[in-house]
Structures are given as structure tokens and as C-alpha cells.
Amino acid sequence: LEENISELKDAADRQERFIGSFAHEVKTPMTSIIGYGDLLRGQTLGEDEQLQAAGYIVTEGKRLVSLSQKLLDLLVLRQGEIVLTPGRPAALIQGLAAHLEPLYTKQSITITCDCEDGVCLMESDLVKSLLVNLWDNARKSMQGRGGCLCVRSEMLPDGCRITVRDTGRGIPSAALEHLTEAFYRADHSRARRQGGVGLGLSLCREIAKAHNGNIRFESQEGMGTTVIVELRGGTP
């Protein structure tokens, strides 16, 4: 009984944090959009200031769109059923690496892939979304310092294991257990400057769960982060 009460309390606490975080995430950009909109409407700004205000409104508007889309994706994943079909994780990873390499090269980040060939059941678009989120987090952690993004995949009897390792700034140990909570950010100010909405890793967790899998994190500040994802949706 005590265990059940404790679980219910934890669930209620998570729900309360979610509602509070969601309200904050919406209120902050809306306040800025309304404020800059009033300034533009008052026609009291110079030309450069008008461009700056318009740019800020567009940026914050895009962040709200991203927030709503990711919330919708989470809702669909939690309530819907996905269809798993045969796919090759190695081909997916290598194709994504080839597509993103120019962006990462500009930031002095090297992408290396060590992928075992094989086929397993998965939803390729969702797995690609998972990879994009993990890689983008890695890129942001190395921004301004360069480094290496190392991706490895290996086949399992019932799926595959994907490991994403970066040489970025790392994550405080106290934050590791909270990373997949909606709206959680280990470094709130930096994540906001980089355009994050704090839902990427929550999506990754739900995508892994949809494949009967899991996601876990290993990190040390100043030494980088390793993310291990197991997708156990089965094999053809």
C-alpha cells in the first residue's frame, strides 16, 4: 500500500511539474511576441530595431510551433500503435550521417560510424527522428569547441543496439535520471539560447518504448556523453 501511495505521489508530482513547465514554456515566448508586437504597432522603433523585433517574433513563433508539434508527437506515440517493418539500422545511420556531415563539419565536428549490417523490425521514420534528436543534442554539447560524434550499431537477436557518443561538455550526474522528463534541461539558459523546447529526449524515450526497448545515459562533465538505445521490436 505504501509503495502504491508513493508511486501515485510521484506521478502527481511529475504531472504538476509538467503542467508548470508547459505553462512557462508557452508564457515566455508569448510575452515576448506580444511585447515586440506592441512596439511594432506603436511605430516607435527605427528600421534596424523593427527588423530585430520582427526577427525575434518569428524565432519565438517557430519555437511555439516546434513545441506544439513535439507535444502532438508524444501524444500519438503514447496513444497509438505503430507498424514495424523490416529495416536496416546501418543504412539508416549511414544515410543520415552523409546528409548531416556538411553541417557538422562547419562546426569542426567529425562523424564516425561503425555499423553492423543486418535487418530488424522498426518504424524507420521514428528511428530517424530519435537519431536526429540525439545527434542534435551531441552537436550542441560540442558547439564552439569541436569534437567527435561516434555512432555504433550492433544487431541483437530481437532487434538492435545503437550507441551515440560525443566528446562534448558532458552532463552533471544529478541530471542524468531526469533527462527524459518533458521540458527538463540540464542547462536551461544554454538550451533556450540554442532553441530547444526540452521534449527531444522525451520523444526518444517514447520511440524506444514503442520498439519494446529502452534508452540510458552515461556522462561525465568535461568528458562527453554516451547514449545507448536498444530497439527490441523483433526480427523478420
PDB file of N, CA and C in Angstrom, residues 120-168:
ATOM      1  N   CYS A 120      16.166  -5.665 -38.870  1.00  0.00           N
ATOM      2  CA  CYS A 120      15.275  -5.873 -37.733  1.00  0.00           C
ATOM      3  C   CYS A 120      13.979  -5.121 -37.999  1.00  0.00           C
ATOM      4  N   LEU A 121      12.985  -5.359 -37.175  1.00  0.00           N
ATOM      5  CA  LEU A 121      11.704  -4.690 -37.332  1.00  0.00           C
ATOM      6  C   LEU A 121      11.725  -3.338 -36.631  1.00  0.00           C
ATOM      7  N   MET A 122      11.339  -2.293 -37.359  1.00  0.00           N
ATOM      8  CA  MET A 122      11.342  -0.958 -36.781  1.00  0.00           C
ATOM      9  C   MET A 122      10.450  -0.037 -37.607  1.00  0.00           C
ATOM     10  N   GLU A 123      10.182   1.135 -37.052  1.00  0.00           N
ATOM     11  CA  GLU A 123       9.492   2.191 -37.782  1.00  0.00           C
ATOM     12  C   GLU A 123      10.575   3.190 -38.173  1.00  0.00           C
ATOM     13  N   SER A 124      11.006   3.143 -39.412  1.00  0.00           N
ATOM     14  CA  SER A 124      12.212   3.862 -39.836  1.00  0.00           C
ATOM     15  C   SER A 124      12.129   5.366 -39.598  1.00  0.00           C
ATOM     16  N   ASP A 125      10.976   5.983 -39.847  1.00  0.00           N
ATOM     17  CA  ASP A 125      10.854   7.424 -39.652  1.00  0.00           C
ATOM     18  C   ASP A 125      11.024   7.800 -38.183  1.00  0.00           C
ATOM     19  N   LEU A 126      10.468   6.984 -37.288  1.00  0.00           N
ATOM     20  CA  LEU A 126      10.619   7.258 -35.863  1.00  0.00           C
ATOM     21  C   LEU A 126      12.056   7.069 -35.405  1.00  0.00           C
ATOM     22  N   VAL A 127      12.709   6.026 -35.890  1.00  0.00           N
ATOM     23  CA  VAL A 127      14.107   5.798 -35.517  1.00  0.00           C
ATOM     24  C   VAL A 127      14.982   6.937 -36.036  1.00  0.00           C
ATOM     25  N   LYS A 128      14.679   7.420 -37.229  1.00  0.00           N
ATOM     26  CA  LYS A 128      15.420   8.568 -37.763  1.00  0.00           C
ATOM     27  C   LYS A 128      15.216   9.791 -36.888  1.00  0.00           C
ATOM     28  N   SER A 129      13.983  10.016 -36.434  1.00  0.00           N
ATOM     29  CA  SER A 129      13.704  11.136 -35.538  1.00  0.00           C
ATOM     30  C   SER A 129      14.477  10.996 -34.236  1.00  0.00           C
ATOM     31  N   LEU A 130      14.548   9.782 -33.702  1.00  0.00           N
ATOM     32  CA  LEU A 130      15.329   9.523 -32.491  1.00  0.00           C
ATOM     33  C   LEU A 130      16.790   9.892 -32.703  1.00  0.00           C
ATOM     34  N   LEU A 131      17.358   9.441 -33.831  1.00  0.00           N
ATOM     35  CA  LEU A 131      18.763   9.719 -34.123  1.00  0.00           C
ATOM     36  C   LEU A 131      19.017  11.214 -34.281  1.00  0.00           C
ATOM     37  N   VAL A 132      18.124  11.894 -34.992  1.00  0.00           N
ATOM     38  CA  VAL A 132      18.289  13.336 -35.202  1.00  0.00           C
ATOM     39  C   VAL A 132      18.304  14.070 -33.868  1.00  0.00           C
ATOM     40  N   ASN A 133      17.401  13.697 -32.959  1.00  0.00           N
ATOM     41  CA  ASN A 133      17.373  14.337 -31.643  1.00  0.00           C
ATOM     42  C   ASN A 133      18.658  14.089 -30.865  1.00  0.00           C
ATOM     43  N   LEU A 134      19.124  12.842 -30.851  1.00  0.00           N
ATOM     44  CA  LEU A 134      20.346  12.513 -30.108  1.00  0.00           C
ATOM     45  C   LEU A 134      21.554  13.196 -30.717  1.00  0.00           C
ATOM     46  N   TRP A 135      21.647  13.188 -32.035  1.00  0.00           N
ATOM     47  CA  TRP A 135      22.785  13.820 -32.698  1.00  0.00           C
ATOM     48  C   TRP A 135      22.770  15.333 -32.499  1.00  0.00           C
ATOM     49  N   ASP A 136      21.579  15.927 -32.519  1.00  0.00           N
ATOM     50  CA  ASP A 136      21.493  17.379 -32.340  1.00  0.00           C
ATOM     51  C   ASP A 136      21.918  17.766 -30.933  1.00  0.00           C
ATOM     52  N   ASN A 137      21.534  16.962 -29.940  1.00  0.00           N
ATOM     53  CA  ASN A 137      21.996  17.227 -28.572  1.00  0.00           C
ATOM     54  C   ASN A 137      23.511  17.139 -28.484  1.00  0.00           C
ATOM     55  N   ALA A 138      24.072  16.123 -29.152  1.00  0.00           N
ATOM     56  CA  ALA A 138      25.528  15.963 -29.150  1.00  0.00           C
ATOM     57  C   ALA A 138      26.203  17.160 -29.811  1.00  0.00           C
ATOM     58  N   ARG A 139      25.644  17.595 -30.935  1.00  0.00           N
ATOM     59  CA  ARG A 139      26.215  18.749 -31.649  1.00  0.00           C
ATOM     60  C   ARG A 139      26.207  19.994 -30.759  1.00  0.00           C
ATOM     61  N   LYS A 140      25.095  20.225 -30.078  1.00  0.00           N
ATOM     62  CA  LYS A 140      25.001  21.402 -29.210  1.00  0.00           C
ATOM     63  C   LYS A 140      25.990  21.324 -28.055  1.00  0.00           C
ATOM     64  N   SER A 141      26.244  20.111 -27.560  1.00  0.00           N
ATOM     65  CA  SER A 141      27.175  19.973 -26.436  1.00  0.00           C
ATOM     66  C   SER A 141      28.618  20.235 -26.865  1.00  0.00           C
ATOM     67  N   MET A 142      28.884  20.125 -28.185  1.00  0.00           N
ATOM     68  CA  MET A 142      30.241  20.369 -28.698  1.00  0.00           C
ATOM     69  C   MET A 142      30.367  21.714 -29.399  1.00  0.00           C
ATOM     70  N   GLN A 143      29.279  22.481 -29.426  1.00  0.00           N
ATOM     71  CA  GLN A 143      29.262  23.750 -30.149  1.00  0.00           C
ATOM     72  C   GLN A 143      30.319  24.696 -29.591  1.00  0.00           C
ATOM     73  N   GLY A 144      31.127  25.242 -30.500  1.00  0.00           N
ATOM     74  CA  GLY A 144      32.168  26.179 -30.099  1.00  0.00           C
ATOM     75  C   GLY A 144      33.465  25.528 -29.674  1.00  0.00           C
ATOM     76  N   ARG A 145      33.481  24.191 -29.610  1.00  0.00           N
ATOM     77  CA  ARG A 145      34.694  23.508 -29.172  1.00  0.00           C
ATOM     78  C   ARG A 145      35.085  22.374 -30.105  1.00  0.00           C
ATOM     79  N   GLY A 146      34.190  21.995 -31.036  1.00  0.00           N
ATOM     80  CA  GLY A 146      34.503  20.895 -31.945  1.00  0.00           C
ATOM     81  C   GLY A 146      34.524  19.566 -31.206  1.00  0.00           C
ATOM     82  N   GLY A 147      34.802  18.502 -31.944  1.00  0.00           N
ATOM     83  CA  GLY A 147      34.867  17.197 -31.305  1.00  0.00           C
ATOM     84  C   GLY A 147      34.473  16.087 -32.252  1.00  0.00           C
ATOM     85  N   CYS A 148      34.044  14.980 -31.670  1.00  0.00           N
ATOM     86  CA  CYS A 148      33.715  13.800 -32.466  1.00  0.00           C
ATOM     87  C   CYS A 148      32.371  13.220 -32.021  1.00  0.00           C
ATOM     88  N   LEU A 149      31.545  12.903 -32.999  1.00  0.00           N
ATOM     89  CA  LEU A 149      30.301  12.193 -32.769  1.00  0.00           C
ATOM     90  C   LEU A 149      30.488  10.782 -33.300  1.00  0.00           C
ATOM     91  N   CYS A 150      30.491   9.828 -32.404  1.00  0.00           N
ATOM     92  CA  CYS A 150      30.765   8.437 -32.778  1.00  0.00           C
ATOM     93  C   CYS A 150      29.478   7.620 -32.621  1.00  0.00           C
ATOM     94  N   VAL A 151      29.063   6.986 -33.706  1.00  0.00           N
ATOM     95  CA  VAL A 151      27.817   6.223 -33.706  1.00  0.00           C
ATOM     96  C   VAL A 151      28.120   4.768 -34.027  1.00  0.00           C
ATOM     97  N   ARG A 152      27.579   3.876 -33.215  1.00  0.00           N
ATOM     98  CA  ARG A 152      27.809   2.451 -33.405  1.00  0.00           C
ATOM     99  C   ARG A 152      26.480   1.721 -33.338  1.00  0.00           C
ATOM    100  N   SER A 153      26.286   0.760 -34.207  1.00  0.00           N
ATOM    101  CA  SER A 153      25.084  -0.072 -34.137  1.00  0.00           C
ATOM    102  C   SER A 153      25.486  -1.536 -34.209  1.00  0.00           C
ATOM    103  N   GLU A 154      24.793  -2.344 -33.456  1.00  0.00           N
ATOM    104  CA  GLU A 154      25.036  -3.786 -33.474  1.00  0.00           C
ATOM    105  C   GLU A 154      23.701  -4.508 -33.422  1.00  0.00           C
ATOM    106  N   MET A 155      23.638  -5.628 -34.071  1.00  0.00           N
ATOM    107  CA  MET A 155      22.391  -6.382 -34.145  1.00  0.00           C
ATOM    108  C   MET A 155      22.227  -7.258 -32.904  1.00  0.00           C
ATOM    109  N   LEU A 156      20.981  -7.380 -32.461  1.00  0.00           N
ATOM    110  CA  LEU A 156      20.615  -8.231 -31.340  1.00  0.00           C
ATOM    111  C   LEU A 156      19.669  -9.317 -31.847  1.00  0.00           C
ATOM    112  N   PRO A 157      19.505 -10.394 -31.099  1.00  0.00           N
ATOM    113  CA  PRO A 157      18.586 -11.448 -31.549  1.00  0.00           C
ATOM    114  C   PRO A 157      17.163 -10.954 -31.789  1.00  0.00           C
ATOM    115  N   ASP A 158      16.767  -9.889 -31.067  1.00  0.00           N
ATOM    116  CA  ASP A 158      15.405  -9.379 -31.205  1.00  0.00           C
ATOM    117  C   ASP A 158      15.365  -7.910 -31.626  1.00  0.00           C
ATOM    118  N   GLY A 159      16.449  -7.413 -32.227  1.00  0.00           N
ATOM    119  CA  GLY A 159      16.458  -6.019 -32.656  1.00  0.00           C
ATOM    120  C   GLY A 159      17.860  -5.488 -32.851  1.00  0.00           C
ATOM    121  N   CYS A 160      18.125  -4.304 -32.305  1.00  0.00           N
ATOM    122  CA  CYS A 160      19.462  -3.719 -32.464  1.00  0.00           C
ATOM    123  C   CYS A 160      19.764  -2.805 -31.285  1.00  0.00           C
ATOM    124  N   ARG A 161      21.045  -2.513 -31.130  1.00  0.00           N
ATOM    125  CA  ARG A 161      21.505  -1.568 -30.114  1.00  0.00           C
ATOM    126  C   ARG A 161      22.276  -0.451 -30.832  1.00  0.00           C
ATOM    127  N   ILE A 162      21.917   0.788 -30.543  1.00  0.00           N
ATOM    128  CA  ILE A 162      22.579   1.944 -31.147  1.00  0.00           C
ATOM    129  C   ILE A 162      23.230   2.758 -30.039  1.00  0.00           C
ATOM    130  N   THR A 163      24.507   3.048 -30.209  1.00  0.00           N
ATOM    131  CA  THR A 163      25.259   3.827 -29.222  1.00  0.00           C
ATOM    132  C   THR A 163      25.717   5.128 -29.861  1.00  0.00           C
ATOM    133  N   VAL A 164      25.421   6.235 -29.213  1.00  0.00           N
ATOM    134  CA  VAL A 164      25.817   7.562 -29.696  1.00  0.00           C
ATOM    135  C   VAL A 164      26.724   8.192 -28.637  1.00  0.00           C
ATOM    136  N   ARG A 165      27.958   8.456 -29.011  1.00  0.00           N
ATOM    137  CA  ARG A 165      28.919   9.012 -28.053  1.00  0.00           C
ATOM    138  C   ARG A 165      29.479  10.324 -28.586  1.00  0.00           C
ATOM    139  N   ASP A 166      29.565  11.325 -27.712  1.00  0.00           N
ATOM    140  CA  ASP A 166      30.145  12.603 -28.116  1.00  0.00           C
ATOM    141  C   ASP A 166      31.264  12.992 -27.162  1.00  0.00           C
ATOM    142  N   THR A 167      32.053  13.954 -27.576  1.00  0.00           N
ATOM    143  CA  THR A 167      33.158  14.447 -26.746  1.00  0.00           C
ATOM    144  C   THR A 167      32.854  15.854 -26.253  1.00  0.00           C
ATOM    145  N   GLY A 168      31.582  16.105 -25.971  1.00  0.00           N
ATOM    146  CA  GLY A 168      31.138  17.429 -25.558  1.00  0.00           C
ATOM    147  C   GLY A 168      31.359  17.725 -24.094  1.00  0.00           C
TER     148      GLY A 168
END
